Amino acid sequence: MSFTLPSVLTIAGSDPSGGAGIQADLKTIAALGLYGSSVITALTAQNTTRVYQVEDVSISMLTDQLEAVLSDITPQAIKIGMAGSSASIKVIAEKLSKFPLIPVVLDPVMVSTSGGTLFEQNGLKDLTEKLFPLATLVTPNIPEAQVLLSTKRPLISQNDMEEAAMELCKKYKTAFLLKGGHSNLEANDVLCQNGIITWFHGKRIETSNTHGTGCTLSSAIACGLAVKKSLEESISSAKEYLTGALMAGLELGNGNGPIWHGFKEA
């Protein structure tokens, strides 16, 4: 007996400690019952306490990885995390532009949970001009939203977040899910799609073990889109999955520890 599965491609950096990046994405995709493929943009040396080093893969290797996956196991959805250098961003955009019907969830990774910089500042212009137009959804946290809006104003209240989400949607002409983990609210996120605001409410889990939560949420949203759920349904189910992974209470590492992606099987 044979069968097929929807496939989700993650394009991101590698985290050797296993909590974020490619590793978190593939764990999420598998936990949600789909098939995960991956293209690695960069190698990182990091753990739950800090980022030691970041090294982009060569453009030749990145190009061949993309061609190898896209020509053989065509994904039903794509998640982009740490995109790497400006040159890497241009290659990714060029390859994905040939697949305009595949939904793309873009998590604009700029810093790690442990505080290390994971983003080449010169790449911001290319990220917003070349990858944002290909995205079905962009999922910044509040510090990332402030960078994207070139503002230092606090985004604390519900009204602050709604206004910021509207500005992002208008400025970059795609849907934005502004994540509220850095606000004074509960774990509430706000979606702006075509100028329409939708809130997704969640309970704040009191834990310091949040390494890879952004990667996990964006990958889980991509999984929903891969099985033809609406964007709103995909976000709602992704938040439910992330809450369970946080509530599992995994304790690993000496810093911001990872969540437990396999809690459903525990």
Coordinates of C-alpha atoms in Angstrom, one line a residue:
M1 CA 0.0 0.0 0.0
S2 CA 1.4 3.4 -0.9
F3 CA 0.3 6.9 -0.1
T4 CA 1.3 10.6 -0.6
L5 CA 1.5 13.5 1.7
P6 CA 1.4 17.2 1.3
S7 CA 4.9 18.6 1.4
V8 CA 6.2 21.8 3.1
L9 CA 9.6 23.3 2.1
T10 CA 11.5 25.2 4.7
I11 CA 14.2 27.6 3.6
A12 CA 16.1 28.7 6.7
G13 CA 19.3 28.5 8.7
S14 CA 20.5 25.5 10.7
D15 CA 20.5 25.4 14.5
P16 CA 22.8 22.7 15.8
S17 CA 21.1 22.8 19.3
G18 CA 17.9 21.7 17.5
G19 CA 15.4 24.2 18.9
A20 CA 15.1 26.7 16.1
G21 CA 15.7 27.1 12.4
I22 CA 15.5 24.2 10.0
Q23 CA 15.4 21.7 12.9
A24 CA 12.4 23.3 14.5
D25 CA 10.7 23.6 11.2
L26 CA 11.1 20.0 10.2
K27 CA 10.0 18.8 13.7
T28 CA 6.9 21.0 13.4
I29 CA 6.0 19.7 9.9
A30 CA 6.4 16.1 11.0
A31 CA 4.4 16.6 14.2
L32 CA 1.6 18.0 12.1
G33 CA 1.6 14.9 9.8
L34 CA 3.1 16.4 6.7
Y35 CA 6.3 15.8 4.7
G36 CA 9.1 18.3 5.3
S37 CA 11.9 19.2 2.9
S38 CA 14.6 21.8 3.6
V39 CA 17.0 24.2 2.0
I40 CA 19.7 25.5 4.3
T41 CA 20.7 29.1 3.8
A42 CA 23.3 29.3 6.6
L43 CA 25.1 27.4 9.2
T44 CA 25.0 28.8 12.7
A45 CA 26.9 27.8 15.8
Q46 CA 24.3 28.6 18.5
N47 CA 22.6 27.1 21.6
T48 CA 20.1 28.3 24.1
T49 CA 22.4 30.9 25.6
R50 CA 24.0 32.6 22.5
V51 CA 24.9 32.7 18.9
Y52 CA 28.6 32.0 18.4
Q53 CA 28.9 32.3 14.6
V54 CA 26.9 32.5 11.4
E55 CA 28.2 31.4 8.0
D56 CA 26.1 31.6 4.8
V57 CA 26.2 28.6 2.5
S58 CA 27.7 29.3 -0.9
I59 CA 25.4 30.7 -3.6
S60 CA 26.2 27.6 -5.7
M61 CA 25.1 25.3 -3.0
L62 CA 22.0 27.3 -2.2
T63 CA 21.0 27.4 -5.9
D64 CA 21.5 23.6 -6.3
Q65 CA 19.5 22.9 -3.1
L66 CA 16.6 24.9 -4.3
E67 CA 16.6 23.3 -7.8
A68 CA 17.0 19.8 -6.4
V69 CA 13.9 20.2 -4.1
L70 CA 11.7 22.2 -6.4
S71 CA 12.3 20.0 -9.4
D72 CA 11.4 16.8 -7.6
I73 CA 9.2 17.2 -4.6
T74 CA 7.1 20.3 -5.4
P75 CA 5.9 21.7 -2.0
Q76 CA 2.3 22.6 -1.3
A77 CA 3.6 25.5 0.9
I78 CA 6.9 27.2 1.7
K79 CA 8.2 28.7 4.9
I80 CA 11.1 31.1 4.7
G81 CA 13.0 31.9 7.9
M82 CA 16.6 33.1 8.0
A83 CA 17.2 34.1 4.4
G84 CA 20.9 34.9 4.6
S85 CA 22.8 37.5 2.6
S86 CA 21.5 39.8 -0.1
A87 CA 22.9 37.4 -2.7
S88 CA 21.0 34.5 -1.1
I89 CA 17.8 36.5 -1.0
K90 CA 18.1 37.3 -4.7
V91 CA 18.6 33.6 -5.5
I92 CA 15.6 32.5 -3.4
A93 CA 13.4 35.2 -4.9
E94 CA 14.4 34.2 -8.5
K95 CA 13.7 30.5 -7.9
L96 CA 10.4 31.0 -6.0
S97 CA 9.1 33.5 -8.6
K98 CA 8.6 30.5 -10.9
F99 CA 6.0 29.0 -8.5
P100 CA 3.6 31.9 -7.9
L101 CA 0.7 29.6 -6.8
I102 CA 2.6 28.1 -3.9
P103 CA 1.7 29.9 -0.6
V104 CA 4.7 31.4 1.2
V105 CA 5.0 32.2 4.9
L106 CA 7.9 34.5 5.6
D107 CA 9.3 34.9 9.1
P108 CA 11.7 37.9 8.9
V109 CA 14.3 36.5 11.3
M110 CA 16.6 39.2 12.5
V111 CA 17.7 38.1 16.0
S112 CA 17.6 34.9 17.9
T113 CA 15.7 34.4 21.1
S114 CA 19.1 34.3 22.9
G115 CA 19.8 37.7 21.5
G116 CA 22.3 37.0 18.7
T117 CA 22.1 38.8 15.4
L118 CA 21.1 36.5 12.6
F119 CA 20.4 39.1 9.9
E120 CA 22.7 41.0 7.5
Q121 CA 21.5 44.6 7.8
N122 CA 22.3 45.2 4.1
G123 CA 19.8 42.5 3.3
L124 CA 16.8 44.3 4.6
K125 CA 16.1 46.2 1.4
D126 CA 16.4 43.0 -0.7
L127 CA 14.2 41.1 1.8
T128 CA 11.4 43.6 1.6
E129 CA 11.7 44.3 -2.1
K130 CA 12.3 40.8 -3.5
L131 CA 10.8 38.3 -1.0
F132 CA 7.9 40.2 0.6
P133 CA 6.1 40.5 -2.8
L134 CA 6.2 36.7 -3.0
A135 CA 4.8 36.1 0.5
T136 CA 1.3 35.1 1.4
L137 CA 2.0 36.1 5.0
V138 CA 4.8 37.8 6.8
T139 CA 5.1 37.1 10.6
P140 CA 7.2 39.7 12.4
N141 CA 7.5 40.1 16.2
I142 CA 7.3 43.6 17.6
P143 CA 11.0 44.4 17.4
E144 CA 11.1 43.2 13.8
A145 CA 8.0 45.3 13.0
Q146 CA 9.7 48.3 14.5
V147 CA 12.6 47.8 12.1
L148 CA 10.3 47.3 9.1
L149 CA 8.5 50.5 10.0
S150 CA 11.7 52.4 10.8
T151 CA 10.2 53.4 14.1
K152 CA 11.2 53.2 17.8
R153 CA 7.8 53.9 19.1
P154 CA 6.5 51.3 21.5
L155 CA 3.9 48.8 20.2
I156 CA 2.4 47.9 23.5
S157 CA -1.4 48.3 23.4
Q158 CA -4.0 46.6 21.2
N159 CA -4.4 49.9 19.3
D160 CA -0.7 50.2 18.9
M161 CA -0.5 46.7 17.3
E162 CA -3.5 47.2 15.1
E163 CA -2.1 50.5 13.7
A164 CA 1.3 48.9 13.1
A165 CA -0.2 45.9 11.4
M166 CA -2.2 48.2 9.1
E167 CA 0.9 50.2 8.3
L168 CA 2.9 47.1 7.5
C169 CA 0.1 45.8 5.3
K170 CA -0.2 49.1 3.4
K171 CA 3.6 49.7 3.1
Y172 CA 4.5 46.2 1.9
K173 CA 1.3 45.2 0.2
T174 CA 0.9 41.8 1.6
A175 CA -0.7 40.2 4.7
F176 CA 1.0 40.6 8.1
L177 CA 0.6 38.7 11.3
L178 CA 2.1 40.9 14.1
K179 CA 3.0 38.7 17.0
G180 CA 2.3 40.1 20.4
G181 CA 4.8 38.1 22.6
H182 CA 6.8 41.3 23.3
S183 CA 3.7 43.4 24.2
N184 CA 1.9 43.9 27.5
L185 CA -1.0 41.8 26.2
E186 CA -1.6 38.1 26.5
A187 CA -0.1 36.1 23.7
N188 CA -2.3 37.8 21.2
D189 CA -1.4 38.3 17.6
V190 CA -3.1 40.5 15.0
L191 CA -3.5 39.8 11.3
C192 CA -4.0 42.5 8.7
Q193 CA -5.1 41.1 5.4
N194 CA -6.4 43.4 2.7
G195 CA -6.9 46.1 5.3
I196 CA -9.0 43.9 7.5
I197 CA -7.9 43.3 11.1
T198 CA -8.4 39.9 12.8
W199 CA -7.2 39.1 16.3
F200 CA -6.0 35.7 17.4
H201 CA -6.0 35.4 21.2
G202 CA -3.8 33.1 23.2
K203 CA -2.8 32.5 26.8
R204 CA 0.7 33.7 27.8
I205 CA 2.6 30.6 29.1
E206 CA 4.9 31.5 31.9
T207 CA 8.2 30.0 30.7
S208 CA 11.7 31.0 29.7
N209 CA 11.9 28.1 27.3
T210 CA 10.8 29.9 24.1
H211 CA 13.7 29.1 21.7
G212 CA 12.4 28.6 18.2
T213 CA 8.8 29.8 18.9
G214 CA 8.7 32.0 15.8
C215 CA 10.1 29.3 13.6
T216 CA 7.5 26.9 14.9
L217 CA 4.6 29.2 14.5
S218 CA 5.4 30.1 10.9
S219 CA 6.1 26.5 9.9
A220 CA 2.8 25.4 11.5
I221 CA 0.9 28.1 9.5
A222 CA 2.6 26.9 6.3
C223 CA 1.3 23.4 7.2
G224 CA -2.2 24.7 7.4
L225 CA -1.9 26.4 4.0
A226 CA -0.5 23.2 2.5
V227 CA -3.7 21.3 3.4
K228 CA -5.9 24.1 1.9
K229 CA -7.0 25.7 5.2
S230 CA -7.7 29.4 5.0
L231 CA -5.1 31.8 6.3
E232 CA -7.2 32.5 9.4
E233 CA -7.7 28.8 10.0
S234 CA -4.0 28.1 9.5
I235 CA -3.0 30.8 12.0
S236 CA -5.6 29.6 14.6
S237 CA -4.5 25.9 14.4
A238 CA -0.8 27.0 14.4
K239 CA -1.3 29.0 17.6
E240 CA -3.0 26.0 19.2
Y241 CA -0.1 23.7 18.3
L242 CA 2.5 26.2 19.6
T243 CA 0.6 26.7 22.9
G244 CA 0.7 22.9 23.4
A245 CA 4.4 22.7 22.7
L246 CA 5.1 25.5 25.2
M247 CA 2.8 24.0 27.9
A248 CA 4.6 20.7 27.6
G249 CA 7.2 22.1 29.9
L250 CA 10.4 20.8 28.3
E251 CA 13.6 21.8 30.3
L252 CA 16.8 21.6 28.3
G253 CA 19.8 23.9 28.1
N254 CA 21.2 26.7 30.3
G255 CA 19.4 29.6 28.6
N256 CA 16.1 30.1 26.6
G257 CA 15.4 26.4 26.2
P258 CA 13.5 24.7 23.3
I259 CA 9.9 23.8 23.2
W260 CA 8.6 20.2 22.8
H261 CA 7.5 19.8 19.2
G262 CA 6.5 16.1 19.8
F263 CA 4.1 16.8 22.7
K264 CA 1.1 15.3 20.8
E265 CA 2.9 11.9 20.8
A266 CA 4.1 12.2 24.4

